mmCIF file with all atom_site columns, C-alpha atoms in Angstrom:
data_model
loop_
_atom_site.group_PDB
_atom_site.id
_atom_site.type_symbol
_atom_site.label_atom_id
_atom_site.label_alt_id
_atom_site.label_comp_id
_atom_site.label_asym_id
_atom_site.label_entity_id
_atom_site.label_seq_id
_atom_site.pdbx_PDB_ins_code
_atom_site.Cartn_x
_atom_site.Cartn_y
_atom_site.Cartn_z
_atom_site.occupancy
_atom_site.B_iso_or_equiv
_atom_site.pdbx_formal_charge
_atom_site.auth_seq_id
_atom_site.auth_comp_id
_atom_site.auth_asym_id
_atom_site.auth_atom_id
_atom_site.pdbx_PDB_model_num
ATOM 1   C CA . UNK A 1 1   ? 0.089   -0.214 0.115   1.00 49.00 ? 1159 UNK A CA 1
ATOM 2   C CA . UNK A 1 2   ? 1.578   3.200  -1.109  1.00 48.00 ? 1160 UNK A CA 1
ATOM 3   C CA . UNK A 1 3   ? 1.426   6.148  1.666   1.00 51.00 ? 1161 UNK A CA 1
ATOM 4   C CA . UNK A 1 4   ? -1.340  8.959  0.848   1.00 50.00 ? 1162 UNK A CA 1
ATOM 5   C CA . UNK A 1 5   ? -0.224  12.185 -0.533  1.00 52.00 ? 1163 UNK A CA 1
ATOM 6   C CA . UNK A 1 6   ? -1.974  15.953 -0.119  1.00 49.00 ? 1164 UNK A CA 1
ATOM 7   C CA . UNK A 1 7   ? -3.039  16.993 -2.664  1.00 50.00 ? 1165 UNK A CA 1
ATOM 8   C CA . UNK A 1 8   ? -1.703  20.447 -3.478  1.00 51.00 ? 1166 UNK A CA 1
ATOM 9   C CA . UNK A 1 9   ? -4.576  22.606 -3.826  1.00 49.00 ? 1167 UNK A CA 1
ATOM 10  C CA . UNK A 1 10  ? -4.182  26.748 -5.070  1.00 51.00 ? 1168 UNK A CA 1
ATOM 11  C CA . UNK A 1 11  ? -4.985  29.375 -2.528  1.00 52.00 ? 1169 UNK A CA 1
ATOM 12  C CA . UNK A 1 12  ? -8.183  31.044 -4.547  1.00 55.00 ? 1170 UNK A CA 1
ATOM 13  C CA . UNK A 1 13  ? -9.478  34.357 -3.262  1.00 59.00 ? 1171 UNK A CA 1
ATOM 14  C CA . UNK A 1 14  ? -12.995 34.696 -3.136  1.00 61.00 ? 1172 UNK A CA 1
ATOM 15  C CA . UNK A 1 15  ? -14.354 37.398 -5.877  1.00 69.00 ? 1173 UNK A CA 1
ATOM 16  C CA . UNK A 1 16  ? -17.872 39.289 -4.028  1.00 56.00 ? 1174 UNK A CA 1
ATOM 17  C CA . UNK A 1 17  ? -19.384 41.574 -5.836  1.00 57.00 ? 1175 UNK A CA 1
ATOM 18  C CA . UNK A 1 18  ? -21.869 44.005 -4.235  1.00 56.00 ? 1176 UNK A CA 1
ATOM 19  C CA . UNK A 1 19  ? -24.568 44.198 -6.707  1.00 64.00 ? 1177 UNK A CA 1
ATOM 20  C CA . UNK A 1 20  ? -27.556 45.893 -4.808  1.00 69.00 ? 1178 UNK A CA 1
ATOM 21  C CA . UNK A 1 21  ? -30.125 45.862 -2.482  1.00 74.00 ? 1179 UNK A CA 1
ATOM 22  C CA . UNK A 1 22  ? -33.726 45.648 -2.447  1.00 78.00 ? 1180 UNK A CA 1
ATOM 23  C CA . UNK A 1 23  ? -35.875 48.561 -0.678  1.00 82.00 ? 1181 UNK A CA 1
ATOM 24  C CA . UNK A 1 24  ? -37.248 48.017 2.511   1.00 83.00 ? 1182 UNK A CA 1
ATOM 25  C CA . UNK A 1 25  ? -39.424 49.138 5.632   1.00 86.00 ? 1183 UNK A CA 1
ATOM 26  C CA . UNK A 1 26  ? -36.993 49.642 8.211   1.00 87.00 ? 1184 UNK A CA 1
ATOM 27  C CA . UNK A 1 27  ? -36.496 51.787 11.188  1.00 91.00 ? 1185 UNK A CA 1
ATOM 28  C CA . UNK A 1 28  ? -34.044 54.795 10.524  1.00 93.00 ? 1186 UNK A CA 1
ATOM 29  C CA . UNK A 1 29  ? -31.682 56.307 13.388  1.00 93.00 ? 1187 UNK A CA 1
ATOM 30  C CA . UNK A 1 30  ? -31.134 59.693 13.000  1.00 95.00 ? 1188 UNK A CA 1
ATOM 31  C CA . UNK A 1 31  ? -30.905 62.690 15.004  1.00 95.00 ? 1189 UNK A CA 1
ATOM 32  C CA . UNK A 1 32  ? -33.294 65.346 14.823  1.00 95.00 ? 1190 UNK A CA 1
ATOM 33  C CA . UNK A 1 33  ? -31.720 68.070 12.571  1.00 96.00 ? 1191 UNK A CA 1
ATOM 34  C CA . UNK A 1 34  ? -31.109 65.430 9.684   1.00 97.00 ? 1192 UNK A CA 1
ATOM 35  C CA . UNK A 1 35  ? -34.026 63.627 10.249  1.00 97.00 ? 1193 UNK A CA 1
ATOM 36  C CA . UNK A 1 36  ? -36.269 66.517 8.196   1.00 97.00 ? 1194 UNK A CA 1
ATOM 37  C CA . UNK A 1 37  ? -34.285 65.202 5.187   1.00 98.00 ? 1195 UNK A CA 1
ATOM 38  C CA . UNK A 1 38  ? -35.090 61.680 5.727   1.00 96.00 ? 1196 UNK A CA 1
ATOM 39  C CA . UNK A 1 39  ? -38.550 62.014 3.598   1.00 95.00 ? 1197 UNK A CA 1
ATOM 40  C CA . UNK A 1 40  ? -36.567 63.633 0.674   1.00 97.00 ? 1198 UNK A CA 1
ATOM 41  C CA . UNK A 1 41  ? -33.521 60.598 0.379   1.00 96.00 ? 1199 UNK A CA 1
ATOM 42  C CA . UNK A 1 42  ? -36.526 58.176 0.717   1.00 95.00 ? 1200 UNK A CA 1
ATOM 43  C CA . UNK A 1 43  ? -37.862 59.689 -2.424  1.00 95.00 ? 1201 UNK A CA 1
ATOM 44  C CA . UNK A 1 44  ? -35.389 60.028 -3.816  1.00 97.00 ? 1202 UNK A CA 1
ATOM 45  C CA . UNK A 1 45  ? -34.045 56.262 -3.380  1.00 94.00 ? 1203 UNK A CA 1
ATOM 46  C CA . UNK A 1 46  ? -37.653 55.117 -4.500  1.00 93.00 ? 1204 UNK A CA 1
ATOM 47  C CA . UNK A 1 47  ? -37.106 57.273 -7.828  1.00 94.00 ? 1205 UNK A CA 1
ATOM 48  C CA . UNK A 1 48  ? -33.648 56.048 -8.411  1.00 95.00 ? 1206 UNK A CA 1
ATOM 49  C CA . UNK A 1 49  ? -34.445 52.297 -7.533  1.00 91.00 ? 1207 UNK A CA 1
ATOM 50  C CA . UNK A 1 50  ? -34.744 49.841 -10.242 1.00 87.00 ? 1208 UNK A CA 1
ATOM 51  C CA . UNK A 1 51  ? -38.079 47.531 -9.905  1.00 81.00 ? 1209 UNK A CA 1
ATOM 52  C CA . UNK A 1 52  ? -37.978 44.361 -10.537 1.00 76.00 ? 1210 UNK A CA 1
ATOM 53  C CA . UNK A 1 53  ? -34.443 44.259 -11.311 1.00 68.00 ? 1211 UNK A CA 1
ATOM 54  C CA . UNK A 1 54  ? -34.106 40.523 -10.918 1.00 68.00 ? 1212 UNK A CA 1
ATOM 55  C CA . UNK A 1 55  ? -37.626 39.525 -12.060 1.00 68.00 ? 1213 UNK A CA 1
ATOM 56  C CA . UNK A 1 56  ? -41.172 39.654 -10.774 1.00 75.00 ? 1214 UNK A CA 1
ATOM 57  C CA . UNK A 1 57  ? -40.298 36.789 -8.465  1.00 72.00 ? 1215 UNK A CA 1
ATOM 58  C CA . UNK A 1 58  ? -37.802 38.644 -6.415  1.00 68.00 ? 1216 UNK A CA 1
ATOM 59  C CA . UNK A 1 59  ? -39.394 42.028 -7.090  1.00 74.00 ? 1217 UNK A CA 1
ATOM 60  C CA . UNK A 1 60  ? -38.754 45.273 -4.805  1.00 81.00 ? 1218 UNK A CA 1
ATOM 61  C CA . UNK A 1 61  ? -36.887 48.245 -5.825  1.00 86.00 ? 1219 UNK A CA 1
ATOM 62  C CA . UNK A 1 62  ? -33.394 47.663 -5.668  1.00 87.00 ? 1220 UNK A CA 1
ATOM 63  C CA . UNK A 1 63  ? -30.704 50.144 -5.687  1.00 88.00 ? 1221 UNK A CA 1
ATOM 64  C CA . UNK A 1 64  ? -27.490 49.246 -7.369  1.00 88.00 ? 1222 UNK A CA 1
ATOM 65  C CA . UNK A 1 65  ? -23.995 50.664 -6.902  1.00 89.00 ? 1223 UNK A CA 1
ATOM 66  C CA . UNK A 1 66  ? -24.977 53.387 -9.628  1.00 93.00 ? 1224 UNK A CA 1
ATOM 67  C CA . UNK A 1 67  ? -28.037 54.055 -8.073  1.00 93.00 ? 1225 UNK A CA 1
ATOM 68  C CA . UNK A 1 68  ? -25.992 54.527 -4.910  1.00 92.00 ? 1226 UNK A CA 1
ATOM 69  C CA . UNK A 1 69  ? -23.576 57.210 -6.117  1.00 94.00 ? 1227 UNK A CA 1
ATOM 70  C CA . UNK A 1 70  ? -26.605 59.133 -7.292  1.00 97.00 ? 1228 UNK A CA 1
ATOM 71  C CA . UNK A 1 71  ? -28.242 59.155 -4.067  1.00 96.00 ? 1229 UNK A CA 1
ATOM 72  C CA . UNK A 1 72  ? -24.748 59.892 -2.181  1.00 96.00 ? 1230 UNK A CA 1
ATOM 73  C CA . UNK A 1 73  ? -24.445 63.041 -4.680  1.00 98.00 ? 1231 UNK A CA 1
ATOM 74  C CA . UNK A 1 74  ? -28.061 64.592 -2.914  1.00 98.00 ? 1232 UNK A CA 1
ATOM 75  C CA . UNK A 1 75  ? -26.493 67.140 -1.004  1.00 98.00 ? 1233 UNK A CA 1
ATOM 76  C CA . UNK A 1 76  ? -24.791 69.234 -3.776  1.00 98.00 ? 1234 UNK A CA 1
ATOM 77  C CA . UNK A 1 77  ? -28.473 69.964 -4.717  1.00 97.00 ? 1235 UNK A CA 1
ATOM 78  C CA . UNK A 1 78  ? -28.703 72.057 -0.942  1.00 98.00 ? 1236 UNK A CA 1
ATOM 79  C CA . UNK A 1 79  ? -26.904 74.469 0.433   1.00 98.00 ? 1237 UNK A CA 1
ATOM 80  C CA . UNK A 1 80  ? -23.473 74.582 2.159   1.00 97.00 ? 1238 UNK A CA 1
ATOM 81  C CA . UNK A 1 81  ? -25.138 74.559 5.652   1.00 97.00 ? 1239 UNK A CA 1
ATOM 82  C CA . UNK A 1 82  ? -27.756 71.846 5.042   1.00 98.00 ? 1240 UNK A CA 1
ATOM 83  C CA . UNK A 1 83  ? -25.703 69.313 2.693   1.00 98.00 ? 1241 UNK A CA 1
ATOM 84  C CA . UNK A 1 84  ? -24.266 67.810 6.016   1.00 98.00 ? 1242 UNK A CA 1
ATOM 85  C CA . UNK A 1 85  ? -27.986 67.064 7.687   1.00 98.00 ? 1243 UNK A CA 1
ATOM 86  C CA . UNK A 1 86  ? -28.794 65.470 3.879   1.00 98.00 ? 1244 UNK A CA 1
ATOM 87  C CA . UNK A 1 87  ? -25.444 63.240 4.098   1.00 97.00 ? 1245 UNK A CA 1
ATOM 88  C CA . UNK A 1 88  ? -26.141 62.127 7.444   1.00 97.00 ? 1246 UNK A CA 1
ATOM 89  C CA . UNK A 1 89  ? -29.531 61.359 6.254   1.00 97.00 ? 1247 UNK A CA 1
ATOM 90  C CA . UNK A 1 90  ? -28.618 59.461 3.306   1.00 96.00 ? 1248 UNK A CA 1
ATOM 91  C CA . UNK A 1 91  ? -26.052 57.396 5.725   1.00 94.00 ? 1249 UNK A CA 1
ATOM 92  C CA . UNK A 1 92  ? -28.516 56.628 8.152   1.00 95.00 ? 1250 UNK A CA 1
ATOM 93  C CA . UNK A 1 93  ? -31.429 55.307 5.773   1.00 94.00 ? 1251 UNK A CA 1
ATOM 94  C CA . UNK A 1 94  ? -28.490 53.090 3.986   1.00 92.00 ? 1252 UNK A CA 1
ATOM 95  C CA . UNK A 1 95  ? -27.562 51.999 7.267   1.00 91.00 ? 1253 UNK A CA 1
ATOM 96  C CA . UNK A 1 96  ? -30.887 50.834 8.333   1.00 92.00 ? 1254 UNK A CA 1
ATOM 97  C CA . UNK A 1 97  ? -31.615 49.543 4.670   1.00 89.00 ? 1255 UNK A CA 1
ATOM 98  C CA . UNK A 1 98  ? -28.441 47.106 4.686   1.00 81.00 ? 1256 UNK A CA 1
ATOM 99  C CA . UNK A 1 99  ? -26.873 47.354 7.924   1.00 76.00 ? 1257 UNK A CA 1
ATOM 100 C CA . UNK A 1 100 ? -23.721 45.775 6.044   1.00 72.00 ? 1258 UNK A CA 1
ATOM 101 C CA . UNK A 1 101 ? -23.175 48.433 3.475   1.00 61.00 ? 1259 UNK A CA 1
ATOM 102 C CA . UNK A 1 102 ? -19.892 50.124 3.097   1.00 61.00 ? 1260 UNK A CA 1
ATOM 103 C CA . UNK A 1 103 ? -21.033 52.964 4.630   1.00 61.00 ? 1261 UNK A CA 1
ATOM 104 C CA . UNK A 1 104 ? -18.765 56.439 3.804   1.00 64.00 ? 1262 UNK A CA 1
ATOM 105 C CA . UNK A 1 105 ? -17.213 57.541 7.331   1.00 52.00 ? 1263 UNK A CA 1
ATOM 106 C CA . UNK A 1 106 ? -16.949 61.644 7.909   1.00 50.00 ? 1264 UNK A CA 1
#
């Protein structure tokens, strides 16, 4: 009987790509100053979202990386005084929608 030999395995890295997520009902934790911009953030997210992106069976309104990038440009539509509140509202909204989404650090 021959001794067993270990098979050589190539180390391979997992290639995970973020595709997007479906908008859903959620509880957003946010400070009072930024809270007044949350409705505009939600409306904009819905307008940007792709309905039924993965077919009717999956359904929902999906934010893909392109739409996330557009949503994060929303503060540019506000004054310099309001923009930081809008940015906080966006990040709080995204954190509530998808807790493991990479968020911007301030």
